[in-house]
Short mmCIF file of C-alpha atoms in Angstrom, two decimals:
data_model
loop_
_atom_site.label_atom_id
_atom_site.label_comp_id
_atom_site.label_asym_id
_atom_site.label_seq_id
_atom_site.Cartn_x
_atom_site.Cartn_y
_atom_site.Cartn_z
CA UNK S 1 106.05 70.71 124.00
CA UNK S 2 102.39 70.86 125.71
CA UNK S 3 103.29 70.55 129.53
CA UNK S 4 100.85 69.56 132.11
CA UNK S 5 101.99 69.04 135.47
CA UNK S 6 99.96 68.11 138.73
CA UNK S 7 100.95 67.86 142.55
CA UNK S 8 99.89 64.23 143.83
CA UNK S 9 100.15 62.97 147.32
CA UNK S 10 103.23 61.55 149.00
CA UNK S 11 105.42 64.86 147.84
CA UNK S 12 105.24 63.34 144.25
CA UNK S 13 104.86 65.43 141.04
CA UNK S 14 103.65 64.41 137.95
CA UNK S 15 103.91 66.00 134.53
CA UNK S 16 102.55 64.62 131.09
CA UNK S 17 103.58 65.79 127.88
CA UNK S 18 103.26 65.13 123.86
CA UNK S 19 104.46 66.11 120.62
CA UNK S 20 104.96 65.41 117.25
CA UNK S 21 108.33 63.53 116.32
CA UNK S 22 108.75 61.46 113.33
CA UNK S 23 105.59 62.22 111.79
CA UNK S 24 104.30 60.80 114.79
CA UNK S 25 102.74 61.82 117.96
CA UNK S 26 104.24 60.73 121.26
CA UNK S 27 103.21 61.09 124.83
CA UNK S 28 104.48 60.37 128.15
CA UNK S 29 104.06 60.57 131.75
CA UNK S 30 106.64 60.61 134.51
CA UNK S 31 106.21 61.09 138.32
CA UNK S 32 108.58 61.28 140.86
CA UNK S 33 109.32 63.55 144.27
CA UNK S 34 112.09 65.48 142.57
CA UNK S 35 110.42 68.32 140.57
CA UNK S 36 114.29 69.30 139.19
CA UNK S 37 114.68 65.90 137.74
CA UNK S 38 111.52 65.75 136.26
CA UNK S 39 111.97 69.22 134.46
CA UNK S 40 115.44 68.12 133.33
CA UNK S 41 113.77 65.02 132.03
CA UNK S 42 111.47 66.59 129.82
CA UNK S 43 114.51 68.90 128.31
CA UNK S 44 116.63 65.95 127.71
CA UNK S 45 114.04 64.24 125.95
CA UNK S 46 113.07 66.48 123.66
CA UNK S 47 116.64 67.51 122.75
CA UNK S 48 117.20 63.44 122.38
CA UNK S 49 113.82 63.43 119.48
CA UNK S 50 115.55 65.85 117.71
CA UNK S 51 118.78 64.76 117.62
CA UNK S 52 117.61 61.46 116.20
CA UNK S 53 114.91 62.91 113.87
CA UNK S 54 117.93 64.86 112.75
CA UNK S 55 119.96 61.60 111.92
CA UNK S 56 117.43 58.87 111.12
CA UNK S 57 114.64 60.66 109.06
CA UNK S 58 115.10 59.82 105.53
CA UNK S 59 112.48 61.99 104.26
CA UNK S 60 114.57 65.00 105.87
CA UNK S 61 117.25 66.53 103.27
CA UNK S 62 119.06 67.58 105.76
CA UNK S 63 119.39 63.92 107.62
CA UNK S 64 122.59 61.98 108.21
CA UNK S 65 120.66 58.86 106.42
CA UNK S 66 119.64 60.87 103.77
CA UNK S 67 123.19 61.96 103.06
CA UNK S 68 124.03 57.98 103.28
CA UNK S 69 121.26 56.87 101.17
CA UNK S 70 122.79 59.31 98.05
CA UNK S 71 125.36 56.92 97.53
CA UNK S 72 127.97 54.73 99.38
CA UNK S 73 129.11 52.63 96.91
CA UNK S 74 132.47 52.20 96.88
CA UNK S 75 133.61 55.19 99.03
CA UNK S 76 133.15 54.92 102.56
CA UNK S 77 131.53 57.33 104.26
CA UNK S 78 132.22 58.15 107.94
CA UNK S 79 128.98 58.57 110.36
CA UNK S 80 127.96 59.70 113.72
CA UNK S 81 128.78 57.09 116.74
CA UNK S 82 124.68 56.75 116.82
CA UNK S 83 124.20 55.91 113.30
CA UNK S 84 126.79 53.76 112.96
CA UNK S 85 125.45 51.66 116.04
CA UNK S 86 121.62 51.79 114.63
CA UNK S 87 122.92 50.32 111.28
CA UNK S 88 124.95 48.07 113.48
CA UNK S 89 121.86 46.67 115.18
CA UNK S 90 120.04 46.63 111.80
CA UNK S 91 121.95 43.92 110.45
CA UNK S 92 122.05 42.32 113.80
CA UNK S 93 118.08 42.39 113.94
CA UNK S 94 118.06 41.16 110.26
CA UNK S 95 120.54 38.16 110.88
CA UNK S 96 118.16 37.60 114.60
CA UNK S 97 114.94 37.51 112.94
CA UNK S 98 115.69 35.12 109.96
CA UNK S 99 115.73 37.53 107.09
CA UNK S 100 112.13 38.95 108.32
CA UNK S 101 113.35 42.29 109.67
CA UNK S 102 114.91 44.42 107.34
CA UNK S 103 116.02 48.43 107.61
CA UNK S 104 117.08 48.19 103.92
CA UNK S 105 113.53 47.15 102.63
CA UNK S 106 113.38 50.32 100.48
CA UNK S 107 116.63 49.82 98.24
CA UNK S 108 116.50 50.10 94.50
CA UNK S 109 118.92 47.18 94.62
CA UNK S 110 116.65 43.89 94.35
CA UNK S 111 118.35 41.64 96.09
CA UNK S 112 117.69 39.00 98.56
CA UNK S 113 120.73 39.97 101.43
CA UNK S 114 122.04 43.57 100.62
CA UNK S 115 123.64 43.01 104.22
CA UNK S 116 126.38 40.86 102.25
CA UNK S 117 127.19 43.58 100.56
CA UNK S 118 127.54 46.40 103.59
CA UNK S 119 131.31 46.71 105.05
CA UNK S 120 131.68 48.47 108.23
CA UNK S 121 134.95 49.84 109.61
CA UNK S 122 135.06 50.14 113.47
CA UNK S 123 137.91 51.85 113.45
CA UNK S 124 136.57 54.88 111.42
CA UNK S 125 133.16 54.62 112.09
CA UNK S 126 132.41 54.19 107.87
CA UNK S 127 130.45 52.57 106.07
CA UNK S 128 130.58 51.41 102.40
CA UNK S 129 128.82 48.82 99.74
CA UNK S 130 130.02 47.06 96.78
CA UNK S 131 126.76 47.65 94.98
CA UNK S 132 125.07 50.49 94.53
CA UNK S 133 121.24 51.48 95.42
CA UNK S 134 121.56 50.14 98.85
CA UNK S 135 119.46 52.68 101.15
CA UNK S 136 118.24 52.35 104.83
CA UNK S 137 114.67 52.94 106.45
CA UNK S 138 114.90 52.91 109.84
CA UNK S 139 111.27 53.53 109.98
CA UNK S 140 108.97 52.29 113.08
CA UNK S 141 112.38 50.86 114.86
CA UNK S 142 113.50 54.18 114.76
CA UNK S 143 110.40 55.38 117.16
CA UNK S 144 111.43 51.96 119.31
CA UNK S 145 115.38 52.91 119.74
CA UNK S 146 113.95 56.49 120.52
CA UNK S 147 111.45 55.17 123.73
CA UNK S 148 114.43 53.34 125.09
CA UNK S 149 116.59 56.18 125.08
CA UNK S 150 113.82 58.05 126.95
CA UNK S 151 113.92 55.42 129.17
CA UNK S 152 117.18 55.85 130.04
CA UNK S 153 116.80 59.57 130.64
CA UNK S 154 114.16 59.03 132.86
CA UNK S 155 116.64 56.06 134.66
CA UNK S 156 119.82 58.74 134.60
CA UNK S 157 117.02 61.12 136.53
CA UNK S 158 116.46 58.70 139.28
CA UNK S 159 112.90 58.53 138.30
CA UNK S 160 111.15 54.88 139.03
CA UNK S 161 107.85 55.31 137.15
CA UNK S 162 106.74 56.43 133.90
CA UNK S 163 104.64 55.26 130.88
CA UNK S 164 105.78 56.46 126.62
CA UNK S 165 103.51 55.66 123.79
CA UNK S 166 105.28 56.64 120.65
CA UNK S 167 102.41 56.63 117.78
CA UNK S 168 100.56 53.92 119.44
CA UNK S 169 102.76 51.45 118.15
CA UNK S 170 105.97 51.26 120.04
CA UNK S 171 104.87 51.37 124.36
CA UNK S 172 107.16 50.98 127.02
CA UNK S 173 106.49 51.84 130.69
CA UNK S 174 108.53 51.44 134.02
CA UNK S 175 107.16 51.32 137.98
CA UNK S 176 103.75 51.88 138.32
CA UNK S 177 100.52 54.20 137.65
CA UNK S 178 100.03 57.10 140.07
CA UNK S 179 97.78 55.48 142.05
CA UNK S 180 99.98 52.36 142.61
CA UNK S 181 98.12 50.34 140.28
CA UNK S 182 99.22 48.71 136.95
CA UNK S 183 100.10 50.55 133.46
CA UNK S 184 97.31 48.99 131.80
CA UNK S 185 96.92 49.18 127.64
CA UNK S 186 94.18 48.32 125.70
CA UNK S 187 95.95 46.16 123.14
CA UNK S 188 94.82 44.86 119.70
CA UNK S 189 95.20 41.42 119.10
CA UNK S 190 94.36 39.26 115.65
CA UNK S 191 90.81 38.68 117.29
CA UNK S 192 90.09 40.81 120.02
CA UNK S 193 91.30 43.85 122.26
CA UNK S 194 92.92 42.67 124.98
CA UNK S 195 93.69 44.43 128.09
CA UNK S 196 97.86 43.77 129.11
CA UNK S 197 99.41 45.38 131.94
CA UNK S 198 103.14 46.02 130.84
CA UNK S 199 104.92 47.17 134.13
CA UNK S 200 108.71 47.47 133.04
CA UNK S 201 108.03 46.18 129.51
CA UNK S 202 107.53 47.37 125.88
CA UNK S 203 104.71 46.30 123.75
CA UNK S 204 104.42 46.51 119.91
CA UNK S 205 102.04 46.04 117.21
CA UNK S 206 102.30 46.03 113.99
CA UNK S 207 100.06 44.76 110.93
CA UNK S 208 96.95 45.92 108.74
CA UNK S 209 94.10 47.02 110.67
CA UNK S 210 91.76 47.22 107.70
CA UNK S 211 91.86 45.43 104.80
CA UNK S 212 92.78 49.17 102.63
CA UNK S 213 96.37 49.60 104.91
CA UNK S 214 99.05 48.08 103.03
CA UNK S 215 102.08 49.28 104.48
CA UNK S 216 104.82 46.36 105.36
CA UNK S 217 106.62 44.70 102.88
CA UNK S 218 107.93 40.79 103.02
CA UNK S 219 111.38 40.94 102.55
CA UNK S 220 111.68 37.31 101.08
CA UNK S 221 108.65 38.00 98.00
CA UNK S 222 109.26 41.67 97.91
CA UNK S 223 105.55 42.32 98.48
CA UNK S 224 103.31 44.32 100.81
CA UNK S 225 101.35 42.35 103.27
CA UNK S 226 98.15 41.79 102.60
CA UNK S 227 94.84 41.77 104.32
CA UNK S 228 93.81 42.60 108.03
CA UNK S 229 96.44 40.82 109.98
CA UNK S 230 97.65 42.51 113.10
CA UNK S 231 100.00 41.26 116.07
CA UNK S 232 101.02 42.55 119.07
CA UNK S 233 103.80 41.46 121.08
CA UNK S 234 105.46 41.94 124.63
CA UNK S 235 109.26 42.16 124.75
CA UNK S 236 112.13 43.83 127.18
CA UNK S 237 112.84 46.97 124.78
CA UNK S 238 110.71 49.15 122.25
CA UNK S 239 113.15 48.39 119.88
CA UNK S 240 113.07 44.83 120.17
CA UNK S 241 109.16 44.81 119.73
CA UNK S 242 109.57 47.00 116.72
CA UNK S 243 111.45 44.38 114.90
CA UNK S 244 109.50 41.17 116.55
CA UNK S 245 105.84 42.37 115.89
CA UNK S 246 107.19 43.49 112.03
CA UNK S 247 108.84 39.92 111.64
CA UNK S 248 106.12 37.89 112.92
CA UNK S 249 103.60 39.28 110.46
CA UNK S 250 105.72 38.59 107.39
CA UNK S 251 107.05 35.34 108.64
CA UNK S 252 105.55 31.82 108.68
CA UNK S 253 104.18 30.40 111.94
CA UNK S 254 107.14 27.79 112.07
CA UNK S 255 109.25 30.30 112.01
CA UNK S 256 107.64 32.16 115.27
CA UNK S 257 108.97 30.54 117.87
CA UNK S 258 113.10 30.84 116.85
CA UNK S 259 112.21 34.94 116.32
CA UNK S 260 110.54 35.30 119.77
CA UNK S 261 113.28 33.52 121.50
CA UNK S 262 116.04 35.72 119.71
CA UNK S 263 114.41 38.72 121.35
CA UNK S 264 112.81 37.57 124.52
CA UNK S 265 109.65 38.34 123.36
CA UNK S 266 105.93 36.70 123.58
CA UNK S 267 102.76 37.34 121.49
CA UNK S 268 99.62 38.86 123.38
CA UNK S 269 96.82 36.63 122.33
#
């Protein structure tokens, strides 16, 4: 992981890092007056990204979610606490988004609500389904989850200022920039590029930036979202932002207010 360090005024130190994780680039800046805490945070962030990728990358033959995706019909599979909690959040996100965000979307089981066929055992931290061909794609949501975990690490190290950008789609900041200005992002909206301050907020962008890019599946139609359609949102956490921006791309506008309220977000327009 490449690192740039810089001494600032008022005995503060700044660290800027970048790396590749989950098929995306991640960049982050942290600064404060305790250099040991900054370096410890960098180490923990690196370990956390590796850990989450080893759990949630469905293309990695050794990952936990890849093994789960090989089948859990009528055979309970015991999970790590982390993946168990992630999948439970996946079900909760599905319900709160009115079904427009679904981490089972890549399943071969072609039914509208696969979560009705998935059962969690809290005592044993296991999962089982009563139909075949259900699988999980944590995709962009796992990046948002990782960004929130990084914020937790920064906070645990008593670092009050930081900025994380994971793949340009999941961004979150705390405190202020090192010159005491706002953390400001040039954000894409449906009609323009707008500068947005995200102090102590997360920002997420989803959609098709060009007419040829189709990568979001509508859970109800099973079809890819077509045409140029970009939605950016502010939210309290990056994981919530990932759900929001994707769900709003797929859902009709008359459902937007309910979905926004469920995730405490707002559209940037």
